[in-house]
Structures are given as structure tokens and as C-alpha cells.
Amino acid sequence: MAFITANWNPLGEAFYRKIELYEMGWSLRDGLKECLVAAAPYGGPIALLRQPQRPSSSARPQLEIYSSSGANMASFPVHTHTHSYTHTHSDTLIHSFSVCPSPPSLLFLQWKSGPVRQLGWTVCDDLLCIQEDGTVLIYDLFGAFKRHFSMGNEVVQNQVLEAKVFHSPYGTGVAIVTGASRFTLATNIDDLKLRRLPEVPGLQGAPSCWAVLTQDRQTKVLLANGADIYILDNTSCTPVTPPGLSPQACSIVNMTVSFSYKYLALFTDSGHLWMGSANLKDKLSEVDTKVRTPPKQMVWCRRPKSQQPSVVIMWDRLLLVAGECTDTIQYPLDEESVCVAELDGVRIVGGSRHELLQEVPSACQDIFKIASMAPGALLLEAHKEYEKSSQKADEYLREIKEQSVLGEAVRQCVEAAGYEHEPETQKTLLRAASFGKCFLSNYPPEAFVSMCRDLKVLNSVREYTVGIPLTHTQYKQMTVQVLIDRLVYRKLYPLAIEICRYLKTPEYQGVSRVLKHWACCKVQQKEEPDESIAHAVSVKLGEAAGISYSEIAARAYECGRTELAIKLLEFEPRSGEQVPLLLKMKRSQLALSKAIESGDTDLVYTVVTYLKNEMNRGDFFMTLRNQPVALSLYRQFCKHQEQDTLKDLFNQDDDHQELGNFYVKASYKEKKLEARLSLLQSAVDEYNKAKNEFAAKATEEEMKLLRFQRRLDEEKGEALLGLSLQETLHALLTSNFQKQAEQLYRDFRVPDKRYWWLKLTALAEKDDWEEMEKFAKSKKSPIGYLPFVEVCVKQHNKYEAKKYVSKVTPEQKVKAHLAIGDLEGAAEAAIERRSEGEISTVLSRCSPTTDRALLERLNRARSTAAKK
Amino acid sequence: MRKFLGVHITDKLNWSTHTDSIVKNAQQRLFNLRRLKKFGLSPKALTNFYRCTIESILSGCITTWYGNCSAHNRKALQRVVRSVQRITGGKLPALPDTYTTRCHRKAIKIIKDNNHPSHCLFTPLSSRSEDKMHSPRDFHILFVPRRSMLCEQRLKEQGVLGSFINIDEYILDLIPYDGDLLSMESEGAFRECYLESDQTSLYHTAKGLMTLQALYGTIPQIFGKGECARHVANMMLRMKREFAGSQTQILPVFDSLLLLDRNIDLLTPLATQLTYEGLIDEVYGITNGYAKLPPEKFAAQKKQGEVGKDLPTEPKKMQLNSAEELYAEIRDKNFNAIGAALSKKAKIISAAFEERHNAKTVGEIKQFVSQLPHMQAARSSLANHTSIAELIKDITTSEAFFDNLTVEQEFMTGVDTDKVNTYIEDCIAQKDPLIKILRLVCMQSVCNNGLKQKILDYYKREILQTYGYEHMLTLNNLEKTGLLKPQTSTRNNYPTIRKTLKLWMEDANEQNPNDISYVYSGYAPLSIRLTQVLARPGWRSIEEVLKMLPGPHFEERQQLPAGLHKKRQQGESRTTLVFFLGGVTYAEVAALRFLSQMEDGGTEYIIATTKLINGTSWIKSLMDRPEAP
């Protein structure tokens, strides 16, 4: 096992190892000399900006983008120092660039803007170029310009001295310090809010070193000016002192914050390295490096959960790892390099090599440390013997089993496999774990299975052509989702899809998402004809679920390919999604039919209101006419908001019935009688056209009634206008306008029955009992005489009521008697009629005070009636 | 415990130690004060002494601890102040006042000081109070059931859209009304669908059903009858395609969905419901699960002995749902069976109360006492329902109710539906409520498959002359929805439907029902008969009748992913969701519940609807009243 521990270096309790990740594929003439380098964490891409010593028009700075393995993705020379950035060039370039997933190939990008101060990568793999004048340009991975923003007006005059790109829970942020020694922060470039931090007392020019921290959901700047350290937050600038900083130091020359913003390291001019917590409350250790030159770069190198603090410091020719103890590890450096902080180590990118420096994880230590007796180590040994068919395997196994730590041994092997980069070592460890598992009865297999899966994925993305050197810890932190996104940004679609399929990610989140991105990219290929692209897209995406074609179509439309967008929209199953884009493309007719198809009435309204504003009235109505659903919805709308339009709509459809109704409704809104009558006349005309004779006649009658009422109102001062015929009659009868009432009765052909009822109640209300009696005798009542009785009783006049009881027909006699409270009469009548039901009714009305004899008679009569 | 800046801080953060110590300290100095009084110092000088030497002790760092110390401690402190008052004879500021003034002063100081660590805590407060000066309130909009572009646009036109802080939607499609009842409570649904051909509510229905499916699994079978049902089913199938791939896989709870248009059965809501719940709705109206009842009867029973108190005039509001045990038991019974059910219940309850005399051992008594709250609740619920039943009985035994019911039943059995009905005539002449008239006329029209033109015109004329010309529009609406129509074909197919579906059962048993017809004392609701036939033997047996009813009938199947097919055990019943588009009555709900409970039924029903309606509320929703200027 010697070869595995060969690159291990002890530091205190822990070991550190440096693994070579890649031999860089780039060919740089001068290495990384005089280059502005930005490498994204999590094995992200590397951006290089060559800055010539003297800015001359002949030597233009060139921006190049590489993968972590040094494969070129894009590069472009800086052209002039003007502010006009024309993006046409990069646009055309990106289109000529092959979209077919293949190893990223070369691309030159033209740099036309001002001098660049700092490069940085966002969390979604976009390149930020911070220029001297405070403008920040955003490019994608392939050098296509996306957008730009400015860090404020103040910067334009004062220039940016230094800038930093940082990541916080809110996203990617940018911090700059200007020539006026003021700091400006933007915590999230996607939701740009510039914050100008307060002034730092006594600071001239740039501070000697500074760093951005995110603490307690607040972003702060920590800076050192000579020996003074300040914390700058939104409102104040607070001087701080790190506890236990050795007094020899008179200036702090470098500082670095750990990946998690938990720890801080300071390097003083006396060569001391101070390590502590970022809140400056605790000191972890202080090491004298014995090097007094200011380091070129300083990076924390600490894996999560490890107890060992350690910082990697880089000088021109030396790389030094300092930890808790006084010892240090020193690596000579033979070329210009850059350190990239990672979650669990430091990546060192040099001109020819790309290495990973990290603390050896405890699982690996246990297994591979020389003469280790940890269960994992024994299991590995046992498996090795087993392969050799040696009986020693059994001995080793027994030893593990005796301590009953076989489960632990398997766990160690599985875990260690995750930390190893060499597939061979991984395989050996996993085989050992699998071997050990055979001797365990109920060891849960999930950890083993998922580790195998993860490693397969990791090895495929670490592949030279892909060039994402992720460690297992980083991968777990980053999640598969993000990894897929990163692959998609790099246009490595087949690999992304393979991974999704392999990990069985739900289609919706996995394959479909990748395919959507692919399609979005595909539609930007200018040279292919619409048909072939639409066909290609539909064939590829056909079977995938949950694809949003509208997004793809929107992208196509953005590129000016309207026809293609329409073709693609056809595939969209959600009609709701099609509508907004169709409207944008001015395909309103199509949008309308799609909206109707979706059934979402609100969407239909959206289109209808859009059409209303876009089209002239005639066309608009014609369009609606062809779409009954939209038409009826629009009618609803008009009913509430535009009455006149409603009329026009009915007119257009020759809907006379509705027009009539419309006029009737309108007539009630009119105060003046004349206007009301004229509207009603229009209604009559419309009803006639609609061949609704009844309605026409009824309306005419209403007009007649209104006129009559007005006349009467004028003549007699009655307030009759607006009453119904019945009410009018009632009012007339109660106020002694008999003649007029008679006239109305005849004119409007009121049925006799109703008129009798009316007159009856009116008379009763007036207490005009004489008149009532006359009325009763005038003719044979068409409603019988029971109503007379009831009306009288209602007016509490039993005396009058009695007069009519005798006239009531035999069938209703009982009821009439009961109504006036004449029990005996009722009983008499009931017995006479020999009806069981009626006798029962009478009986039910009897109370205990009723005459006994009557009760008996009733009961007897009932029993005889029942017998029949 | 630690002393910090003169304040005793304990690890439990209570301030007893601190107050005890300062009270003790202050009392020691009271001695000096008394001494000074003996020397004859003026009250002013004594007060001065107090403020300098004693109050400073009592109120040291008062802002930190006073707000949080116990009432007991505060009393002890105030006692000191009071004894000083006795000595000096003057009024002194009470400690709570000192506390508040100090707090205010502190707060102002913090607000002024930008660098104070707590400064940021106060900034949002101050800015809010500034805002308050401009607009005293914050406005938010929550759209229910869905966001409406039209509404937003209108607000924009009025120039007020910007003043809303949040504009959001609260998607409220189906509201659980009871254990087996979901309602969208959208009153205008029927009117919108059948009168104004505005299908918004159908879209909401489809969305609601999709939500339901997302929660309870895809419903494998969809049956339906009617135009709107077809439309909803189409939208559902469409949405299902749209959501393809994003659904979670759940074992389906419902076996089938039955969508029914209200306009295939216009008759049922017109008839007077005769179940207990139905009658409460008919007489008093149940809105959102609450009924408002006249208070007289309830007052008497509540205040036994407290005579002389005036009667409450506010109507009594009662919640009616299955949470009340007794109500759940009796609500679906025919009203004629309510008396018996209530008296039986009364006997059980009084027997339960009697049991206390039998309780001998302590254990028995304990058990009795533990049941007491439940029994008391049961007794009060019984008393309430007895009162309601009495109220309703007064109405059902009235002659008018009886006559009305007789006419309704005549129509339903097809007696003299083709003549002008004298009862309706009389009612119009007496100017009974218009809705009652409309219900009866519509019923006659529906039972006769349209009225002869002459008869229809006669009724219309009578109504217009009596109730006013403005009802022209209402009548037009009723004609448009088919509730009122002239006879077109010579054949009246209602009798055929009635006979085939057995809509009229002569011998309806109200006490112990054996058929759904008990809910209308003879008439079996058409919609429920369709549901019943669908379950057994299936709609194929009644093709003829289905053709007579408006709208298409259909059956759709939704593919279930493999593995989600329900493995039905022997005897396990199917669950059907019945959705009434355009409203359902309580009597129909009762009938479905009755079917669920039938032993050999084999189908359990869950009911969903756009709105719980009765004839009155339904007709009312179709009425158009032009407003006078």
C-alpha cells in the first residue's frame, strides 16, 4: 500500500496529500504569468485574461475560458479601450458555434471594453468582468455577452482599485473599493442593490488587504490598514482586534476567509500566520512561517468536520501548509500557480498541472496508514488475500469478526472509496466492502449502492474531456440537480441525460429539463431551416414528459424566428402557456382559439381585451362572431361595463329578442316618462321583429298603463306611476276611483276571478262592508264565497263573515264554519257530508272545553263514515 | 446568579433576587428619612431626599427588569413608595410610571443614535409610523377562487392597482362542507352556465377536480350527462394531458366520477324538500352551514325560572353539520319521522340521566360523571332540535303548505298538467310571493314538457299584471334556461321518464324508508335515480330515457399507471363522487346518503356541487331586476 501513502505529508495529527487532477490541456506560452485568473469553485471553469505590461494597441489583452482540465472553451482579445461594446460579433460567433454536444472547442472573443480589474464566476457559471470604470460585464461560459451593470456613478470618476467576487446565501455578489477608498457592495447581482459602506477612518487608497464575509445574514467587509483591522457593515465601521495576535506584527499583509465564512486567517509582515474564527472571538493558533515576504495568495484548506485548521500560503516559488502545530509542510513550486479554495481542500492550478491539496480524510487514514489495524484496513487485507485464494483471508476476517466490527469495516471501506480519485483504488475498496458485506446478515445496502452510483457519476464528470474535478464531499454539497445544471451550461447534454437516466431522477426534473435546454439551444442555430429544427425537437422531446414547449418557442422568438416559434408552440400541451407568446408574436386569432381551448375564461378575456385594443371595431366583432365562447364572455363583460357595445353586438347578430330586453332594461334607468316610453316603443319594435307577439303586446300594455297612470296622477294627484296593474287597481279601488278601476279592468281584460279577489280585499281593507254585501249579490261570484268569509275573518269581522257562510258551497262549508270559529256549525256540516277527513279536521280543532255531546256525535259519525 | 451593573441577574432571568435586595436596601434608608422627619424638615426637602437616595435605588436600570418582574415583586416595591408617601405626605410618581417614561426616553435615544446596536430594531417601526401619516391602512388583495385579469385591469384603469401591497390569489375551489359533501359555493354557477353561457365556473370545477385528483388519486372512470358535464370532462382530460409527468402517484380513493348537469333534472329543486334539513333550508334558509332561526322558542327553554327577562330579538344562529351527533342522525329523515326520532332520543337521554340513581360504587359514579358533559351536550342539542321541529311543524301543518304540496304532487304525478291550475290562479290573485308562483308554474311546465302557448301566455300575463312588467326579464330568463317553455312537440315525454325511472312511488314509507322517494314523500329525484341506475344495472338499460333528457351522456376512462389499480376485496363497496353542476338540494344529498347506507347498495357516494340550493334561492338567482333610476 506504500504507493497510496507516498504523497502523504504529516502535519500535526493529520496528513495532507496532493493529488494531480489533470495535466493541463492548454498551451500557454508564458504559463500564468501576468494573467488575471479566475477559477470557479466546485471544479468550475477557469478564465484567463492576459494583461500585457504596457497597454499598446498592438498587444491586446485576450480573455480565454477553459475547463478545469485546460480545454479551451472560449477566448477573445481585448480590442480597444472604448466603452462601446458591440455584441454583434460575439453573437454571430456563438451561433456559428456548434451546439452539438462535443468537447468544448475553441472560440475567440473580442475584448472591446475598458481595462479589467477582476474576473469572477457566478454560481450559475457566468463570467463577471469588473472593469476599472465600475462596469460589470456578464458573459456565459462560451463567451457570449449576456448583460452588464454598473457599480454606481461614483466609481466612474474614482476608478475601481480592487474588486472581489463572493458567494453568499443570496447568490453571487460583487464588492469593490474605489480610488476614494470607499467600499461598495452588491450582495446579489441578479437582484442588484448597491450598498455604499461607510468611510474607513484614515484609509488612503486601497487597504493593505481585505475580505468579504457573510455573517448573521449580513454581508460585511473585513479590512486591514496597516496594523488596524476594521469591520465594515451597512451602517458603521468598527475597529477590531484579533485575540492573541502576536505583538511583533506592525502590519497585516494578507487575510483570507474560509469557504464557509467561519474562519479567518491573517498574515503579518513579521511572517506570522494567525488563525481564528471569523467573528474574531477565538484564536485557533498562530504559526511563525519564517517567511517575511508578503504571500501571493493565501487560502483556507480545511475539510468540513475536521478539527485541524490549516491554511495554504503561496509565494512565488513556495507552497506552504500551516496548521495548528509549529511545523509546516512545504512544497516547492516550479511554475506560476493559482490556488482555488474548495469546500474540502485547495486546488492548485498551474501552467502545466492541476492539483488538489487536501487533508487526508480519516477513513482513508484508517485504512491506508502504514501498519493500521483499523477494521477497514483489515478487511481490505482480507479481501486481498481472498483474491489470492489464500487462507489468510479467513484469519483476517475472523479477527474483525471477533471484535464484531465488520459493519464498521464495510462502512469505512465504502466511505474511503468516496474520497479516492483513482478508479482502481475505488474499485479495490468497494470490492473489499462488498466482500465484507457477504458476512453480514442484515447490513443495509443503501450506502454501498449509492456510493457506487455517485462514484460512477463522479468519474464520468472528472473525465478529461468534461473536466469537472468534483470530490465526493463537494458533490454531496452541490447536489445532483446543480451538477446537471452545470453540465447543461456546458452543453454536455448527452452526459447530463445519461446521468439523469442512470440516477433515475424523475423525468420532470431530470431528462425533460436537460432536453428543454438542449432545444432552447438548438433553436438558436440560424443556418438550419425551421422545419428541420422543429422536426428534430419534436422527435427528441416527443416522449419526454413535462416539457414546456412554450419556453423553447419563446427562445426561438427571441432569436427572431417567429415561424419556428409557432411551429414549436403546436407541441405545447398546455394551451394556457401558448397564449401569451402568441399574443407577443401578434398571432391573436390563434391565441384566441388556444385560449378558448384551454377553458380558462380569464385567459380568453386577456386575449379579447388585447384584440379589442389592437383591431378596429368591425374586425374585432367579426373575430368574435366566429368564436361563440369568446363572444358570450365579451357580452358578459359589456353587460357590466359597456352597455352601448352590448347593443351593437346584439345588432350585429340580429338578436332582436335580446335587443328588446336591452331596451326594457334601459327604460328602467330613465327618469323621464317620455324617454321611457320611447325606449319601450323600441322594445316593442324589436319584439315584433323577433316575432315574440306576447312580449310585444305585454310591452304595449305596459306603455298603455304608464300613460294611464300618468293621466291619473296629473288629474287626481295619485302616485300610481310605476305600479303594476294589480297594484294600480288596488290603489284605485281603495281610494274610491271605482269608475277608473272598472275601465282598467275592461281595457286590460283582467280575468274576473282576479278582479273579484281584488275588489273583495280592497273593500275589506276599507271596511266598506255594505259595498261588499252589494258586491256579493251583484253577480254569482266566480271565486265562490269562501274567500268572502276568509277576507272578513282576516279583518277580524266575524259578524260580516257569518253572512257569507251560508252561500259557501257544501264542499267548503266545514272550512267556512271553522274559519269563523263556529265548531257546532262545522260539526253539523261535516256530519252531513259524512266525510271522514273533514270530521277528523273538526275533531282536531276541538278543545277540552268543547261540549261532550258534540264530541261524541262527531266520534260516532266518524266511525260510521269509516265503516263505509 | 451574578451582579452586573448593580442588577442581580439569575440564571432563570427572574428578578425576585434583585427586587428583594433593592427593597431591603431602600427600607434601610427609610430609617434615615423618618429620622429627618423627626427633625422637622419640610416635605419638599424630604421629597428631595427620597428622590436622591431612595428612588435612585428603586429605579436603577429599571428599564431592564421592571417589565418582566412578577406582580408580587412589583407590589413589594410599590409598598416602599407608599410608605415614603406616608412619611413625606406628598404624592410621588408610581414605579410603573417611572418605568414607562424611562423606556420612552431610552427608545428615543436609540432612534437618534445611528450607531446604537439596537438602532436597526427601531428603524422599521419609525418608517411605518411615517407611512401611517400618508395612508392610514395597508391594502392587500386576495382573489378567491382565482386571480382575475379583468379585475386587475379595471383597478389599473381606476389608477389604484399600485396602492395594493400584495396582490395574490387564494385558490379555493372545493370547500369541504361536511364529511361527505364538497361545495364551491358559487351562487351564480347555474345562471352563468345556462343563461349567460359563461363557463368560468366550469373551469373552476375542472381545476377543483384536478386538485382533488392530485390529493386522492386519478379517478379511473368518468360518467356524465349534459352539455356542461361534457365540457368539464373534456377540460379535465385536457388538463390531465397538460400535467403529464408531474403528478404524484397515489392509490385512487374514488372509483368513479359522475358529472350531472342541473338542467337534466330541473324538476327536483322546484319541489318542496321534505327532509328535516331540506325543510329547514326551505323555510329559514341555510347559508354557509348556518341557519338563522326565530328566537322565541329557544328563549323559553333556556331561561327556566328566570321569568321577566325580555325575549331576545336577535335571530338565533345555529350551525348545522354532522359534528352534532343528533343532527347527523335525523337530518336526512323525512320530517314526518322526526317526531318519533326525537322522542326516542329523549327517552334514551333521560334514561341515561336516570342511571345516576343506580350508580352505587364510587367507580360507577365516576364513570357517570365522566359521561356528563357528553350527555348534557346531547340534551341541549335535543332541546334545540325539538324547538326547530316545533317551528317547522307549525308551518307544515298549515293549510297553505298542504295545498301547495298537493298541487306539487299532482303535477309530479301528471294530473291536469295541461290546464291552467286554479290553485296557481288563486295564489296570483292573492298576490302570494312571486317566487312561489314561479316555482309552481315552472314545475307545471317541466312536468308537462312545456306548456301550451295559450296557457303559458296566460300565466305570463297574470304574473306581469300582478307583479309588474319588470318581471318580463325574469320570465325571459326562465324561458332561456328551459324552466318555462312552450310545448313544441306534441308528445309529452315526462310520463315516460316518470314510469321508466319510477319517479313516483305511491307507497313511500316515510318512517322506515326503503326507497329514495321518501325525501319528497313519493317523488324520487330524477338526478338520484340516474345515479342509482348507473350503479346498478347501468345506463345501457335506460338509453331511451337518456335520449329524452338534454345533452349527451358519456363515459371516459383515465389510464392509471400500473400498480395503482385497486385490488377490491370481497364486499368492499365502490366510492363514487357525484358532481352536480349548477347546484344540488339537501333532499338530493339525503337521498344519496340513503343510497350509501343501503346494505346491498355496494356504492358509497361523496357529493360535490357548485352550490347547495333550494327552489327559492335557485329561482332567485335567475331573476333579473332592473334597478329604478
PDB file of C-alpha atoms in Angstrom, chain A residues 557 562 566 569 575 578-597 603-616 619-624 626-627 630:
ATOM      1  CA  TYR A 557     -38.988  34.063 -30.913  1.00  0.00           C
ATOM      2  CA  THR A 562     -41.361  33.594 -35.330  1.00  0.00           C
ATOM      3  CA  ILE A 566     -45.310  28.960 -33.890  1.00  0.00           C
ATOM      4  CA  LEU A 569     -45.954  26.036 -29.863  1.00  0.00           C
ATOM      5  CA  SER A 575     -52.870  25.941 -24.236  1.00  0.00           C
ATOM      6  CA  GLN A 578     -49.229  29.231 -25.645  1.00  0.00           C
ATOM      7  CA  VAL A 579     -51.379  32.299 -25.392  1.00  0.00           C
ATOM      8  CA  PRO A 580     -49.013  34.972 -24.022  1.00  0.00           C
ATOM      9  CA  LEU A 581     -46.341  34.148 -26.566  1.00  0.00           C
ATOM     10  CA  LEU A 582     -48.794  34.029 -29.433  1.00  0.00           C
ATOM     11  CA  LEU A 583     -50.025  37.442 -28.411  1.00  0.00           C
ATOM     12  CA  LYS A 584     -46.487  38.705 -28.298  1.00  0.00           C
ATOM     13  CA  MET A 585     -45.953  37.409 -31.806  1.00  0.00           C
ATOM     14  CA  LYS A 586     -49.183  39.101 -32.864  1.00  0.00           C
ATOM     15  CA  ARG A 587     -50.906  35.870 -33.757  1.00  0.00           C
ATOM     16  CA  SER A 588     -54.015  36.983 -31.957  1.00  0.00           C
ATOM     17  CA  GLN A 589     -56.507  34.818 -33.823  1.00  0.00           C
ATOM     18  CA  LEU A 590     -54.537  31.735 -32.997  1.00  0.00           C
ATOM     19  CA  ALA A 591     -54.141  32.944 -29.428  1.00  0.00           C
ATOM     20  CA  LEU A 592     -57.877  33.336 -29.126  1.00  0.00           C
ATOM     21  CA  SER A 593     -58.642  29.825 -30.265  1.00  0.00           C
ATOM     22  CA  LYS A 594     -55.943  28.442 -27.973  1.00  0.00           C
ATOM     23  CA  ALA A 595     -57.326  30.385 -25.041  1.00  0.00           C
ATOM     24  CA  ILE A 596     -60.784  29.024 -25.695  1.00  0.00           C
ATOM     25  CA  GLU A 597     -59.378  25.538 -25.976  1.00  0.00           C
ATOM     26  CA  LEU A 603     -57.220  33.803 -20.475  1.00  0.00           C
ATOM     27  CA  VAL A 604     -59.940  34.338 -23.042  1.00  0.00           C
ATOM     28  CA  TYR A 605     -60.599  37.719 -21.515  1.00  0.00           C
ATOM     29  CA  THR A 606     -56.909  38.517 -21.745  1.00  0.00           C
ATOM     30  CA  VAL A 607     -56.920  37.850 -25.456  1.00  0.00           C
ATOM     31  CA  VAL A 608     -60.233  39.573 -26.022  1.00  0.00           C
ATOM     32  CA  THR A 609     -59.133  42.783 -24.351  1.00  0.00           C
ATOM     33  CA  TYR A 610     -55.903  42.607 -26.303  1.00  0.00           C
ATOM     34  CA  LEU A 611     -57.810  42.179 -29.549  1.00  0.00           C
ATOM     35  CA  LYS A 612     -60.135  44.991 -28.658  1.00  0.00           C
ATOM     36  CA  ASN A 613     -57.228  47.373 -28.373  1.00  0.00           C
ATOM     37  CA  GLU A 614     -55.412  46.075 -31.418  1.00  0.00           C
ATOM     38  CA  MET A 615     -58.134  45.714 -34.000  1.00  0.00           C
ATOM     39  CA  ASN A 616     -60.665  48.083 -35.431  1.00  0.00           C
ATOM     40  CA  ASP A 619     -62.746  43.248 -37.466  1.00  0.00           C
ATOM     41  CA  PHE A 620     -62.962  42.714 -33.752  1.00  0.00           C
ATOM     42  CA  PHE A 621     -66.657  41.923 -33.930  1.00  0.00           C
ATOM     43  CA  MET A 622     -66.123  39.638 -36.879  1.00  0.00           C
ATOM     44  CA  THR A 623     -63.451  37.748 -34.982  1.00  0.00           C
ATOM     45  CA  LEU A 624     -65.712  37.341 -32.008  1.00  0.00           C
ATOM     46  CA  ASN A 626     -66.515  33.200 -35.231  1.00  0.00           C
ATOM     47  CA  GLN A 627     -65.823  32.325 -31.619  1.00  0.00           C
ATOM     48  CA  ALA A 630     -65.423  34.468 -26.609  1.00  0.00           C
TER      49      ALA A 630
END
